[in-house]
Short mmCIF file of C-alpha atoms in Angstrom, two decimals:
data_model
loop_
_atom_site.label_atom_id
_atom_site.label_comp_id
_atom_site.label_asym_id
_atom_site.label_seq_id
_atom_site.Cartn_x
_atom_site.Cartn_y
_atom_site.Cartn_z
CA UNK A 264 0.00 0.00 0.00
CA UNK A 265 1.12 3.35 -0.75
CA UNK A 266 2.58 5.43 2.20
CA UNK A 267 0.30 8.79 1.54
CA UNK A 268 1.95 10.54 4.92
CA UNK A 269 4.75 12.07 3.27
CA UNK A 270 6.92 15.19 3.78
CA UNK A 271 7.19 18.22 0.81
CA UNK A 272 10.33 20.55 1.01
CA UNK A 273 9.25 23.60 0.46
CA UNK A 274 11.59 26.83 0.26
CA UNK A 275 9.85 29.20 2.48
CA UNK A 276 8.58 27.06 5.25
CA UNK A 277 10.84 24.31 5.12
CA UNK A 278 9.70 20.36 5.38
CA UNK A 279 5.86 20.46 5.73
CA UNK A 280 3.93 17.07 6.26
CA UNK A 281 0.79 16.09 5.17
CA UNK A 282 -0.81 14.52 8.14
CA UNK A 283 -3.88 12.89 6.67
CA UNK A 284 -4.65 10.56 3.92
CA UNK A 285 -7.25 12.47 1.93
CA UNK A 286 -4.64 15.43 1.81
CA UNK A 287 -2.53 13.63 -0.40
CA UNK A 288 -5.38 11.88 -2.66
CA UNK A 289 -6.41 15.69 -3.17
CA UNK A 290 -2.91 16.67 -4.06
CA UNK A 291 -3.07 13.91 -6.61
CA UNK A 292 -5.95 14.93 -8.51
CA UNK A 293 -5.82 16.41 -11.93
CA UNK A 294 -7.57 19.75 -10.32
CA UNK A 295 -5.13 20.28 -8.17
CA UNK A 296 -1.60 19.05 -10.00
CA UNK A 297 -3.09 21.82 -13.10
CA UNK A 298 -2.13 24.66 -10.10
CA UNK A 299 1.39 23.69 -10.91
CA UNK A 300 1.09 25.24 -14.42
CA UNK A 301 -0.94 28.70 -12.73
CA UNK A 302 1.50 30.99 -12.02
CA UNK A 303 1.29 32.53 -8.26
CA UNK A 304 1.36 35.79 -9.71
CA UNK A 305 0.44 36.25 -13.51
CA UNK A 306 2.98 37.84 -15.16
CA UNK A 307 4.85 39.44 -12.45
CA UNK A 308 8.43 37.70 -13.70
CA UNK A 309 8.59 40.64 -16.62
CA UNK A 310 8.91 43.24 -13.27
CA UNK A 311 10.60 40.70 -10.84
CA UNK A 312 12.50 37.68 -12.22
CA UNK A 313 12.42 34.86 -9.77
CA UNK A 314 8.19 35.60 -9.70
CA UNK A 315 7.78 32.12 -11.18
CA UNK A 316 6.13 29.89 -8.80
CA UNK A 317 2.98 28.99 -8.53
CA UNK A 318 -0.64 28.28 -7.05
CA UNK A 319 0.61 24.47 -6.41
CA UNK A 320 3.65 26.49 -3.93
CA UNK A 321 1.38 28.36 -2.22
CA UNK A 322 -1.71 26.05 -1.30
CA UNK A 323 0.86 23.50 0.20
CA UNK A 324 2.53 26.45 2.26
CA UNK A 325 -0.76 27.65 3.52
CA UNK A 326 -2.15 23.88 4.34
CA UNK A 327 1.15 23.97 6.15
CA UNK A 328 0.30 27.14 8.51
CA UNK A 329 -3.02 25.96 9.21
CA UNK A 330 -1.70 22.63 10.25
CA UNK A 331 0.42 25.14 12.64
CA UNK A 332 -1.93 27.15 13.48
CA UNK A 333 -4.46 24.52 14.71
CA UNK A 334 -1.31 23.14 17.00
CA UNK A 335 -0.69 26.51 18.71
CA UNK A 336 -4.16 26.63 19.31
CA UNK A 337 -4.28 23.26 21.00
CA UNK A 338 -1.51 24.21 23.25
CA UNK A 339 -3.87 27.21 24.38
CA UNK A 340 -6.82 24.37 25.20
CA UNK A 341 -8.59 24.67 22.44
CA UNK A 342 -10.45 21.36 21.82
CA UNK A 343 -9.89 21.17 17.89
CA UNK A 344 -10.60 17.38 16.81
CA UNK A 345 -8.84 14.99 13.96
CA UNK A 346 -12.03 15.91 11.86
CA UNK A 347 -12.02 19.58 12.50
CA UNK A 348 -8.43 19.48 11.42
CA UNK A 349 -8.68 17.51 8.82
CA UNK A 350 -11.65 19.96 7.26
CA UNK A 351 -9.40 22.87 7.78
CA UNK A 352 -6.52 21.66 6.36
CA UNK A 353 -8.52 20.43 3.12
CA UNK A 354 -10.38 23.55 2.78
CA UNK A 355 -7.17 25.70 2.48
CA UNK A 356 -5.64 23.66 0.58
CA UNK A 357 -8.17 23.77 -2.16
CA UNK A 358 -8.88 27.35 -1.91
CA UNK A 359 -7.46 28.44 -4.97
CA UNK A 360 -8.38 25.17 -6.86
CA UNK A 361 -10.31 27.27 -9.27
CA UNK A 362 -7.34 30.15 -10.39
CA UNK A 363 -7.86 30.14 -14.14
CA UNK A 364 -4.79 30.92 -16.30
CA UNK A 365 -2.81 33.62 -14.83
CA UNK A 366 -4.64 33.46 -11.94
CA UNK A 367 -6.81 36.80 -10.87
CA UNK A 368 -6.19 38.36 -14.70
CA UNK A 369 -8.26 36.38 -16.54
CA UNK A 370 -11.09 35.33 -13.95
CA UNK A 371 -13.48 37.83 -15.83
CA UNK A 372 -12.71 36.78 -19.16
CA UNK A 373 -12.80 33.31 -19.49
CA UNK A 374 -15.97 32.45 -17.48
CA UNK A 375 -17.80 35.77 -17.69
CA UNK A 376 -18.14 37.01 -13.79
CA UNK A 377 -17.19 34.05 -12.53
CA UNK A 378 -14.79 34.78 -9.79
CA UNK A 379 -12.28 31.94 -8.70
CA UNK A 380 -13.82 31.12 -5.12
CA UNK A 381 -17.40 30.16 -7.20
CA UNK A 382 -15.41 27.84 -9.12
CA UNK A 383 -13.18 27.17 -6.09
CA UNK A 384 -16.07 25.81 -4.41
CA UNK A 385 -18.03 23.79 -7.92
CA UNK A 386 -14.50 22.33 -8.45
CA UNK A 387 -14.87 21.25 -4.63
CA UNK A 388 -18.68 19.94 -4.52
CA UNK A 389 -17.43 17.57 -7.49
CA UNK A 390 -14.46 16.11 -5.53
CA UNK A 391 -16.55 15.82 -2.69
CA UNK A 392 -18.65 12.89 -4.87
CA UNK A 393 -15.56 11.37 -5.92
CA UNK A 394 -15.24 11.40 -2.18
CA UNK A 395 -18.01 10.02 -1.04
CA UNK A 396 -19.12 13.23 1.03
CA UNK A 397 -15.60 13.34 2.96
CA UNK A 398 -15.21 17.17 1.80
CA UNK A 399 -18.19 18.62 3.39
CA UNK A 400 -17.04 19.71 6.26
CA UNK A 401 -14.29 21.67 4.56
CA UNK A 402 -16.49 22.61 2.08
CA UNK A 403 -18.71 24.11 5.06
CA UNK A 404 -15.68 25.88 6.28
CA UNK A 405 -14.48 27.04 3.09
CA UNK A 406 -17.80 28.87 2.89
CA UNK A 407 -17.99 30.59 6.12
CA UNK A 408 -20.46 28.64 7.42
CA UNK A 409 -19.11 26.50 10.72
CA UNK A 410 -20.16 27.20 13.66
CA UNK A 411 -16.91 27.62 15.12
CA UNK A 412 -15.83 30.60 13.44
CA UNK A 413 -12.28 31.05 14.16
CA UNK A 414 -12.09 27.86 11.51
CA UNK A 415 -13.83 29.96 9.06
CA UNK A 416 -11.53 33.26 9.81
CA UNK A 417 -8.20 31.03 9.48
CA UNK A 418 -9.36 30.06 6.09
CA UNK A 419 -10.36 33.60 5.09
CA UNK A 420 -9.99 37.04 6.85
CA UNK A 421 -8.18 40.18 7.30
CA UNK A 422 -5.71 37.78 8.86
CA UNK A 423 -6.03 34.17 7.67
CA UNK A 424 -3.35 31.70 6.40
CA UNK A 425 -3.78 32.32 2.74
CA UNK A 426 -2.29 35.60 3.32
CA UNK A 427 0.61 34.40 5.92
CA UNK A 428 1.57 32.49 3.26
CA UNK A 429 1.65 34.36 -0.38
CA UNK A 430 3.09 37.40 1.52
CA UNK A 431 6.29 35.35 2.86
CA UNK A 432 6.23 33.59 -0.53
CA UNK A 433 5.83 36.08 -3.02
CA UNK A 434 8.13 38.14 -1.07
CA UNK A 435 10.71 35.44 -1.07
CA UNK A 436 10.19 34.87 -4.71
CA UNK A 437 10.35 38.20 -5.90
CA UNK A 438 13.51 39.05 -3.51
CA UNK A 439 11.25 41.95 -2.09
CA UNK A 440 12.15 42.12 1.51
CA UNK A 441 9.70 44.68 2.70
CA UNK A 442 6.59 41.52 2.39
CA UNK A 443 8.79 39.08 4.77
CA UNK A 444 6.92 38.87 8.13
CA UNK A 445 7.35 36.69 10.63
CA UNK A 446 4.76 34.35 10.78
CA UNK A 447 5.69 31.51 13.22
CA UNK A 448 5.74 34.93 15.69
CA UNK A 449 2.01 35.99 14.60
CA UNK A 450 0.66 32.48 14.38
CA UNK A 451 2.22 31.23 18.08
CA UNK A 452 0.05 34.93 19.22
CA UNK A 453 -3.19 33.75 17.67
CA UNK A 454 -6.07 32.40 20.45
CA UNK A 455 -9.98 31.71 20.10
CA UNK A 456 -11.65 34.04 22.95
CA UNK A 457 -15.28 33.10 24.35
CA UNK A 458 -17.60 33.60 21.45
CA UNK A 459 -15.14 30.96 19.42
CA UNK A 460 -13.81 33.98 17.03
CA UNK A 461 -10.14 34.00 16.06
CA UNK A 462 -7.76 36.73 18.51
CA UNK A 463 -4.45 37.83 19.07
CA UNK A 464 -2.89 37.79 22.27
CA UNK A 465 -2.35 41.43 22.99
CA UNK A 466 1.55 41.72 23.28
CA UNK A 467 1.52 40.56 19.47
CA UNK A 468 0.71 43.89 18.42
CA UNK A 469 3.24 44.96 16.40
CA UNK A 470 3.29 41.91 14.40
CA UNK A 471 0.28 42.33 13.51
CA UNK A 472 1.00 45.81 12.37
CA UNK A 473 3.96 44.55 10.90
CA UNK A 474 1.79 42.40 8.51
CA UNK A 475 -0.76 44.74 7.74
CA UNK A 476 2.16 47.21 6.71
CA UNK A 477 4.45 44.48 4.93
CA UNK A 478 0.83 44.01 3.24
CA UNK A 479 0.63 47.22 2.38
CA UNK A 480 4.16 47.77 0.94
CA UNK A 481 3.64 44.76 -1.12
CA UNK A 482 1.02 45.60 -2.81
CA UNK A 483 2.15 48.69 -3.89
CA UNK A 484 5.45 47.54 -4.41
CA UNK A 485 5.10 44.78 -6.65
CA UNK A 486 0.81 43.56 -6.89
CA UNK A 487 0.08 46.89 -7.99
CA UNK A 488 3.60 48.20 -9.69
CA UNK A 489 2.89 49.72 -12.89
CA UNK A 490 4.61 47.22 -15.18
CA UNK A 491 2.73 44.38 -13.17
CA UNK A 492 -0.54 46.68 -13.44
CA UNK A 493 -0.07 46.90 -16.94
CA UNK A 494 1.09 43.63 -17.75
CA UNK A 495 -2.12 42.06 -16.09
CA UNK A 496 -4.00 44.43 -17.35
CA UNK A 497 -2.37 43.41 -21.18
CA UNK A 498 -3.39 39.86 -20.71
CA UNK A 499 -7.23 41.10 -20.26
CA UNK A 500 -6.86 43.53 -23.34
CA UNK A 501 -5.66 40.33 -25.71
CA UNK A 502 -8.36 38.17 -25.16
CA UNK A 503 -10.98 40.89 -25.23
CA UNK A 504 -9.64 41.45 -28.30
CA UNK A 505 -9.07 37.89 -29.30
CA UNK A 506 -12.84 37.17 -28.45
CA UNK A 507 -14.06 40.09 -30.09
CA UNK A 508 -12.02 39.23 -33.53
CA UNK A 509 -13.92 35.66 -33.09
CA UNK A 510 -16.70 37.07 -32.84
CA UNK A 511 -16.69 38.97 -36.36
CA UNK A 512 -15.55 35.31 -37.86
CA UNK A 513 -12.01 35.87 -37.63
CA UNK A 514 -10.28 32.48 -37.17
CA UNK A 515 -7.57 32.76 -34.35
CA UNK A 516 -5.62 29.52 -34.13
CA UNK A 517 -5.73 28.33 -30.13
CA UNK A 518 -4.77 25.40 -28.16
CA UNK A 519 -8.58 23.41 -28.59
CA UNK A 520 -9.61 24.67 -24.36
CA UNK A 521 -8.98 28.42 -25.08
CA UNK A 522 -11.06 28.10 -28.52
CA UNK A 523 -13.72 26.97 -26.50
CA UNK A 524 -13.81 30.09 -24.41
CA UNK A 525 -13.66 32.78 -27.03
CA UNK A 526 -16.42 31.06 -28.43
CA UNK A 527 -18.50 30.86 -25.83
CA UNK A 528 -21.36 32.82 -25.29
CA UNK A 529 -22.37 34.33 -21.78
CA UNK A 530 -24.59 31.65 -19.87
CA UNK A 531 -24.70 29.66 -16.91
CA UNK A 532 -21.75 27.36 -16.64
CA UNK A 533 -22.34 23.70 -17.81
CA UNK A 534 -21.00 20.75 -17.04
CA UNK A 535 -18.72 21.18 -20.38
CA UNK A 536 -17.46 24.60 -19.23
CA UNK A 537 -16.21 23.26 -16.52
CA UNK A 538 -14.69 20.05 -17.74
CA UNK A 539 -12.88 22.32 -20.41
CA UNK A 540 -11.90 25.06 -17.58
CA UNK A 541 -10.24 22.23 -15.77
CA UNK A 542 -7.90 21.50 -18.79
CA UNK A 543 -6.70 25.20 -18.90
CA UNK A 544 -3.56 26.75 -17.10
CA UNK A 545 -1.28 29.25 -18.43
CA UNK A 546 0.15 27.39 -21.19
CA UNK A 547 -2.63 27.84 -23.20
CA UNK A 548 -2.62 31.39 -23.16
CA UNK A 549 1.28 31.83 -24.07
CA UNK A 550 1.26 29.49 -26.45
CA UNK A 551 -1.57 31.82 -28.10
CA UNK A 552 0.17 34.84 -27.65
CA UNK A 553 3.47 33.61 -29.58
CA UNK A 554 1.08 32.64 -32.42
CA UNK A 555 -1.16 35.79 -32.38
CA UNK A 556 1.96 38.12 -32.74
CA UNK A 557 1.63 37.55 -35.98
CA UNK A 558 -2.15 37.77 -36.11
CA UNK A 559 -2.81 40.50 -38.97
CA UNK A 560 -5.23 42.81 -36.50
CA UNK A 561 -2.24 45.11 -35.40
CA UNK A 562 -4.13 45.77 -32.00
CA UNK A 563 -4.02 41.71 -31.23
CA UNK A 564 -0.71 41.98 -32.47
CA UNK A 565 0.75 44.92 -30.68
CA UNK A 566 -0.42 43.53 -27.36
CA UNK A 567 0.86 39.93 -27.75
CA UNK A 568 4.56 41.26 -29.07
CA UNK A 569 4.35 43.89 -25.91
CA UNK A 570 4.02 40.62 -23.37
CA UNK A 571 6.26 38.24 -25.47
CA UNK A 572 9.07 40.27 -26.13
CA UNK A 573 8.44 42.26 -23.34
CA UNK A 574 8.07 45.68 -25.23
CA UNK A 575 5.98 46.67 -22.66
CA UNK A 576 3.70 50.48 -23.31
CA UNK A 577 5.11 53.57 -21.48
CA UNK A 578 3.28 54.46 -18.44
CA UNK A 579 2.54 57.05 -15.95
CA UNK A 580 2.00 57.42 -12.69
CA UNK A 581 -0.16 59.88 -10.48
CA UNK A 582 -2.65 60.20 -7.76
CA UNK A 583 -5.55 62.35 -9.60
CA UNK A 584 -6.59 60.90 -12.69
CA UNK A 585 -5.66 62.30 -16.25
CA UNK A 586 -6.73 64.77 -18.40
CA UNK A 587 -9.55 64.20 -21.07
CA UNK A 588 -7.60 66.76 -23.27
CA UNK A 589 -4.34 64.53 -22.67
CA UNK A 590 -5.66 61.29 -22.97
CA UNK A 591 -7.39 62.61 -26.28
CA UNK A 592 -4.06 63.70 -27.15
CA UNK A 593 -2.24 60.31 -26.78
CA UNK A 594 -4.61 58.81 -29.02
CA UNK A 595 -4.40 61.20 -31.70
CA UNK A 596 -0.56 60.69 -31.49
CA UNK A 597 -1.08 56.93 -32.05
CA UNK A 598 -3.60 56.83 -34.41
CA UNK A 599 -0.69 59.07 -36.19
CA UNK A 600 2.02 56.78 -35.69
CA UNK A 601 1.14 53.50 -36.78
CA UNK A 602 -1.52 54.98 -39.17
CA UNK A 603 -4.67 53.56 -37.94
CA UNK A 604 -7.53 54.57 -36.82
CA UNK A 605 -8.25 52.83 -33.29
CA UNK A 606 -5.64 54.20 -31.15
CA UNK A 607 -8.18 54.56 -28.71
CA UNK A 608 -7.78 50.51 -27.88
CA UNK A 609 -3.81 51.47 -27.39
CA UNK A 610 -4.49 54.26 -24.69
CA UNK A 611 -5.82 53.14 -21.52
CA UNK A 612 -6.00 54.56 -17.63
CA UNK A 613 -5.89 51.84 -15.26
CA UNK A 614 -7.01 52.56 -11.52
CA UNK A 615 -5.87 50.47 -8.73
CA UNK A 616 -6.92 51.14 -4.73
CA UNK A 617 -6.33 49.51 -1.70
CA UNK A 618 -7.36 50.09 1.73
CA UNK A 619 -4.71 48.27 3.85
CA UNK A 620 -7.01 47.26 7.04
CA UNK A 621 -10.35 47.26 6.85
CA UNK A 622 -12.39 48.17 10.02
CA UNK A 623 -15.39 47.43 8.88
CA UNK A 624 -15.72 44.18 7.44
CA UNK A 625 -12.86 42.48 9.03
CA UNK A 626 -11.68 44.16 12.60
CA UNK A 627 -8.83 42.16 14.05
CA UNK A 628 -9.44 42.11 17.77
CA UNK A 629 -6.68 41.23 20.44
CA UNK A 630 -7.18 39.45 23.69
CA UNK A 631 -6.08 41.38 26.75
CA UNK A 632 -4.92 39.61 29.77
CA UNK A 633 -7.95 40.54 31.35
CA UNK A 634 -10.00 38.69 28.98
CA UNK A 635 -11.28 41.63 27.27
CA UNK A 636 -11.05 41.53 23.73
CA UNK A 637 -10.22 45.43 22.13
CA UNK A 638 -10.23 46.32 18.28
CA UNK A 639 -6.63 46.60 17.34
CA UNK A 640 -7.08 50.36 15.67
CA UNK A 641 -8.79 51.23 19.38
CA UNK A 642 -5.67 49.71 21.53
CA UNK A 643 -3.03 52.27 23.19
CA UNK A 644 -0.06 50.52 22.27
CA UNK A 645 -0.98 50.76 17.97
CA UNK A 646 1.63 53.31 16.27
CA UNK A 647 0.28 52.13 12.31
CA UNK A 648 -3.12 50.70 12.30
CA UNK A 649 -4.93 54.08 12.81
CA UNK A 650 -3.08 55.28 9.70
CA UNK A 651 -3.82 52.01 7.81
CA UNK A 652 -8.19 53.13 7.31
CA UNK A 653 -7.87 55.02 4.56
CA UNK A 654 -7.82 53.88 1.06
CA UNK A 655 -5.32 54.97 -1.11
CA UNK A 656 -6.01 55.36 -5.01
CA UNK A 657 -3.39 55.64 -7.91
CA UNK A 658 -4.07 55.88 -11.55
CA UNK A 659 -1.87 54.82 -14.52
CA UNK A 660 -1.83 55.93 -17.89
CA UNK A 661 -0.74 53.98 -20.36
CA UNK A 662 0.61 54.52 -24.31
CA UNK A 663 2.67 52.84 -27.03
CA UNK A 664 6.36 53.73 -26.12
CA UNK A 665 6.86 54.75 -29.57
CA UNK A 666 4.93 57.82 -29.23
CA UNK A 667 6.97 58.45 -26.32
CA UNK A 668 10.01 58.65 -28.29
CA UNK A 669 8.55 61.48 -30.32
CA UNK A 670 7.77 63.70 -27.45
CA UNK A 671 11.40 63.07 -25.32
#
């Protein structure tokens, strides 16, 4: 018999073991070994080199914290059982089971609004018949819905394992030092207080501000860069395009899964769509671009040369957004340059916002040694958090680099 209890090395966290049987079988499946051709983070690799791991890396590293997790919180006398743990673990671990090609980039495109949790959690209901029913409980978990909620919040929250884990990771991976945190140090301060929600001992404040900053920074810093803005926002612009050139009977030659999804019309998704979604990952897509470089609509063609040779558009940066009158200009300049007549598809503002901890929807609370649990914005001893509520916006403009070379 096979021995399913083995041990991954990992680069960030080390060895990590897969303590239960059903881990592994999930590992195994064809769902799951396609996250090993989804890249962690799209096309970040054109900004930051070493960006080339993937969604396989990261659901193993956060099945890995929650395993720790649940530990610390045993040592604190938390009754957790085998089953609770092993719903936990299995829930994380399939989180991202549904990243389509590229990962958050393409969500919109392929399956209409379909974002990757809905699929997350189809791609889990039909595992859980090939399971007999032994995913429900992570299923249940993976949707919020146990009534122990500090399983829920470890899955997803304002400070859940997902994020422990892509911050170290993509942080490691990009050689960005500001998103390293320390997460064995926030994980041994998490507790459960009375009401069963997820806490932080109190004298683990600054970690915690320490994460939502190295959040912050990170996002900033390489999610929302320019280039990796634009890049990801490149990726949308060629399929739009590729599925509106389909639609005017245009042939584009595609691996036979990404034909299917520029033909397909809007509608519920069927059993097919999701079949065929399963077979997709990024290799698709690439190997589409290389061909479509050569496609004879020049905007298909300008985008796909811009992400394969990495001739990426100039762009801009600022915190106001841009002029009609110099937007209007751009275009004109284009439509100049290349002599056509739809620069307007070439000139684009992209908008990008974050608000780095959210009061509202997700407060973290810490335990005091009196018991008391406290909001951490409302503690004395915060120095960040109260500067971490407001959002911050920044808007990018973005133009063929050729036009560029006119005005400089």
């Amino acid at each position: 018999m096979q021995n399913k209890l083995k041990i991954i090395n990992d680069p960030v966290h080390g060895f990590i073991k897969i303590p239960h049987e059903i881990l592994f079988d999930i590992i195994e499946h064809p769902y799951f070994q396609r996250l090993r051709r989804i890249s962690q983070t799209g096309l970040l690799n054109l900004i930051f080199p070493g960006a080339t791991h993937t969604r396989f890396h990261h659901a193993l590293g956060a099945m890995h914290l929650m395993f720790t997790a649940l530990e610390t919180l045993r040592q604190k006398g938390i009754k957790i059982s085998e089953e609770e743990e092993k719903g936990a673990m299995l829930a994380i671990l399939m989180h991202d089971i549904g990243h389509g090609p590229f990962s958050h980039a393409l969500e919109s495109m392929l399956m209409d609004d379909w974002h990757h949790e809905n699929l997350s959690l189809l791609l889990m209901n039909r595992l859980n018949d090939e399971f007999n029913g032994e995913l429900s409980l992570a299923i249940e978990m993976f949707r919020g819905k146990y009534h122990r909620k500090f399983f829920n919040q470890l899955i997803s929250s304002q400070l859940d394992v997902d994020r422990l884990d892509y911050l170290n990771r993509d942080s490691f991976f990009t050689g960005v030092s500001e998103g390293n945190i320390n997460t064995q140090r926030i994980i041994s301060m998490m507790n459960v207080c009375d009401e069963g929600e997820l806490v932080i001992d109190a004298k683990g404040i600054y970690s915690i501000e320490n994460f939502l900053a190295a959040r912050m920074f990170m996002y900033w810093q390489v999610y929302y860069h320019k280039t990796s803005a634009l890049a990801e926002f490149i990726l949308v612009k060629i399929l739009e395009r590729a599925k509106y050139l389909v639609s005017q009977g245009i042939d584009l030659p595609a691996t036979e899964n990404l034909k299917y999804f520029l033909y397909r019309e809007k509608s519920a998704a069927t059993d097919e769509d999701v079949e065929r979604f399963t077979q997709l990952d990024d290799n698709d897509v690439i190997q589409a671009m290389k061909v479509w470089q050569n496609s004879d609509d020049f905007i298909l063609s300008y985008w796909c040369k811009c992400v394969i040779q990495r001739n990426l558009p100039k762009t801009i940066v600022s915190s106001h957004q841009f002029e009609k009158e110099f937007i209007e200009e751009k275009i004109m300049k284009t439509n100049e340059f290349f002599g056509i007549d739809n620069g307007v598809e070439l000139v684009h503002e992209i908008k990008r916002k974050l608000l780095p901890y959210d009061t509202e929807k997700q407060p973290i609370y810490l335990l005091q040694k009196n018991g008391r649990k406290i909001r951490l914005e409302e503690s004395e001893d915060q120095l960040l958090s109260g500067l971490m509520v407001n959002k911050t916006v920044r808007y990018i403009l973005t133009f063929p680099r050729e036009i560029f070379k006119i005005n400089s």
